[in-house]
CSV table of C-alpha atoms in Angstrom, one decimal:
chain,number,residue,atom,x,y,z
A,1,MET,CA,49.9,104.9,79.8
A,2,PHE,CA,52.0,104.3,76.8
A,3,CYS,CA,55.3,106.4,77.9
A,4,SER,CA,56.1,108.1,74.3
A,5,GLY,CA,55.5,111.9,75.2
A,6,SER,CA,58.1,112.6,78.3
A,7,LYS,CA,61.7,113.7,78.3
A,8,ALA,CA,63.2,110.0,79.5
A,9,CYS,CA,61.5,108.3,77.4
A,10,ARG,CA,61.4,110.4,73.9
A,11,GLN,CA,63.3,109.7,71.2
A,12,ASP,CA,63.4,110.6,67.4
A,13,TRP,CA,61.6,108.1,64.9
A,14,PRO,CA,63.6,106.3,62.8
A,15,GLU,CA,63.1,106.8,58.9
A,16,SER,CA,62.0,103.4,58.1
A,17,ALA,CA,60.1,102.3,60.9
A,18,ASP,CA,56.5,101.1,60.2
A,19,SER,CA,56.4,98.8,63.0
A,20,VAL,CA,56.3,99.7,67.4
A,21,THR,CA,56.9,97.9,70.1
A,22,ILE,CA,54.7,98.0,73.1
A,23,LYS,CA,57.0,97.7,76.3
A,24,ASN,CA,55.6,96.3,80.0
A,25,ILE,CA,52.3,94.8,78.9
A,26,PRO,CA,50.2,93.5,82.4
A,27,GLY,CA,50.7,89.7,81.8
A,28,ARG,CA,47.1,88.3,81.1
A,29,VAL,CA,46.4,90.6,78.8
A,30,ARG,CA,45.2,89.4,75.1
A,31,ALA,CA,46.1,90.3,71.7
A,32,GLN,CA,42.1,91.3,71.6
A,33,LYS,CA,42.5,94.1,74.5
A,34,VAL,CA,45.9,95.4,72.8
A,35,LEU,CA,43.3,95.4,69.6
A,36,SER,CA,41.1,97.5,71.6
A,37,ALA,CA,43.7,99.7,73.1
A,38,VAL,CA,44.9,100.7,69.3
A,39,ARG,CA,41.4,101.3,68.5
A,40,ALA,CA,40.6,103.9,71.4
A,41,LEU,CA,43.3,106.1,70.4
A,42,GLY,CA,41.5,106.3,67.2
A,43,PHE,CA,43.7,103.5,65.1
A,44,THR,CA,41.7,100.5,62.8
A,45,GLU,CA,42.3,97.4,61.5
A,46,ASP,CA,43.0,99.5,58.4
A,47,ASP,CA,46.0,101.0,60.0
A,48,LEU,CA,47.4,97.6,60.8
A,49,VAL,CA,49.6,94.9,59.0
A,50,TYR,CA,50.1,92.6,61.8
A,51,LEU,CA,49.7,92.5,65.8
A,52,HIS,CA,52.2,89.7,67.0
A,53,LEU,CA,51.5,89.6,71.3
A,54,PRO,CA,54.4,86.9,72.4
A,55,VAL,CA,53.0,83.8,74.9
A,56,LYS,CA,54.8,82.2,77.5
A,57,GLN,CA,54.2,78.5,76.7
A,58,GLY,CA,52.1,76.2,79.0
A,59,ARG,CA,48.7,75.6,80.9
A,60,THR,CA,48.2,79.3,81.5
A,61,PHE,CA,47.9,82.5,79.2
A,62,PHE,CA,50.6,84.9,80.3
A,63,ASN,CA,51.7,86.9,77.6
A,64,LEU,CA,55.9,88.0,78.0
A,65,GLY,CA,54.9,91.7,78.4
A,66,TYR,CA,55.5,92.9,74.6
A,67,CYS,CA,54.3,93.1,71.2
A,68,PHE,CA,55.0,94.1,68.1
A,69,ILE,CA,52.6,96.3,65.8
A,70,GLY,CA,53.1,96.5,62.3
A,71,PHE,CA,51.0,99.5,60.4
A,72,CYS,CA,50.4,100.0,56.9
A,73,SER,CA,53.1,102.8,56.7
A,74,VAL,CA,56.0,104.9,58.4
A,75,ALA,CA,53.4,108.0,59.2
A,76,LEU,CA,51.0,105.5,60.8
A,77,ALA,CA,53.2,104.2,63.0
A,78,ARG,CA,54.6,107.8,64.2
A,79,GLN,CA,51.2,109.0,64.7
A,80,PHE,CA,50.6,106.0,67.2
A,81,TRP,CA,53.9,106.7,69.5
A,82,GLU,CA,52.8,110.0,69.2
A,83,LYS,CA,49.2,109.5,70.6
A,84,SER,CA,50.3,107.2,73.0
A,85,SER,CA,51.6,108.7,76.1
A,86,ASN,CA,49.2,109.0,78.9
A,87,PHE,CA,46.9,105.8,77.8
A,88,ALA,CA,46.5,102.9,79.9
A,89,PHE,CA,44.4,99.8,79.0
A,90,PRO,CA,40.7,100.3,80.0
A,91,GLY,CA,39.8,97.7,83.0
A,92,ARG,CA,43.2,96.7,83.9
A,93,THR,CA,44.3,97.0,87.5
A,94,SER,CA,47.8,96.7,86.7
A,95,LEU,CA,50.4,99.0,88.1
A,96,LYS,CA,52.6,98.9,84.8
A,97,VAL,CA,52.9,101.7,82.8
A,98,PRO,CA,53.6,100.1,78.6
A,99,HIS,CA,56.0,102.3,76.7
A,100,VAL,CA,55.8,102.4,73.3
A,101,GLU,CA,59.0,102.7,70.6
A,102,ALA,CA,59.8,102.1,67.2
A,103,ALA,CA,60.5,98.5,66.9
A,104,THR,CA,64.7,97.9,66.4
A,105,ARG,CA,64.3,94.8,64.3
A,106,SER,CA,62.3,93.7,61.2
A,107,VAL,CA,59.9,91.8,61.1
A,108,SER,CA,58.6,89.4,58.7
A,109,ARG,CA,55.1,90.6,56.9
A,110,SER,CA,54.5,87.1,55.5
A,111,ARG,CA,51.9,84.8,57.0
A,112,SER,CA,54.4,81.7,56.8
A,113,SER,CA,56.5,83.3,59.4
A,114,SER,CA,57.3,81.9,62.4
A,115,MET,CA,56.1,84.2,64.7
A,116,SER,CA,54.7,82.0,67.9
A,117,GLY,CA,52.1,83.1,70.6
A,118,GLU,CA,48.9,85.4,69.3
A,119,VAL,CA,49.3,87.2,66.0
A,120,LEU,CA,46.4,89.1,64.1
A,121,TRP,CA,47.1,89.7,60.5
A,122,PHE,CA,45.2,92.4,59.1
A,123,ARG,CA,47.1,92.9,55.2
A,124,ARG,CA,49.4,90.7,53.9
A,125,GLU,CA,51.9,93.6,52.6
A,126,PRO,CA,52.0,97.5,53.9
A,127,THR,CA,50.9,100.0,51.4
A,128,ALA,CA,52.8,102.4,49.4
C-alpha cells in the first residue's frame, strides 16, 4: 500500500507540489509496473508529465527504491496522494510498503534533462 492516510504519514499538501515521490518500491519493480499501479488507482497517461525511476548501474536491474511522478496539475498530484493509501503493487510478494509524499525538489520537465534510469515522458509541459 502507498502510505498517505495514516496519522503517522499524514502531511499538508504544498500549494505548488505537482509531483510526488513514491518511496520504498521493491527493488525489481520496473517503470511499467509503477505505471500499472498508477493506472490501477484510476489515473491515465494524460494525467502525467513524466515518471522517473532511478536504477542502480550494473549487470542486473535494480531500482533505487523510489521514483518521481510529475502530474499535469497540483490537483492531480494531490488526488493521487489521497487515493494511494492501502495500495500494493499487483502481483508483488515484497513486504515493503510504498509511501507517497509530495516531491521536495523540482525536477526539470525538459526532455533534455539529465535524469538517469528509466524515464517515461507523457507530455513536455504541464497544462495550466
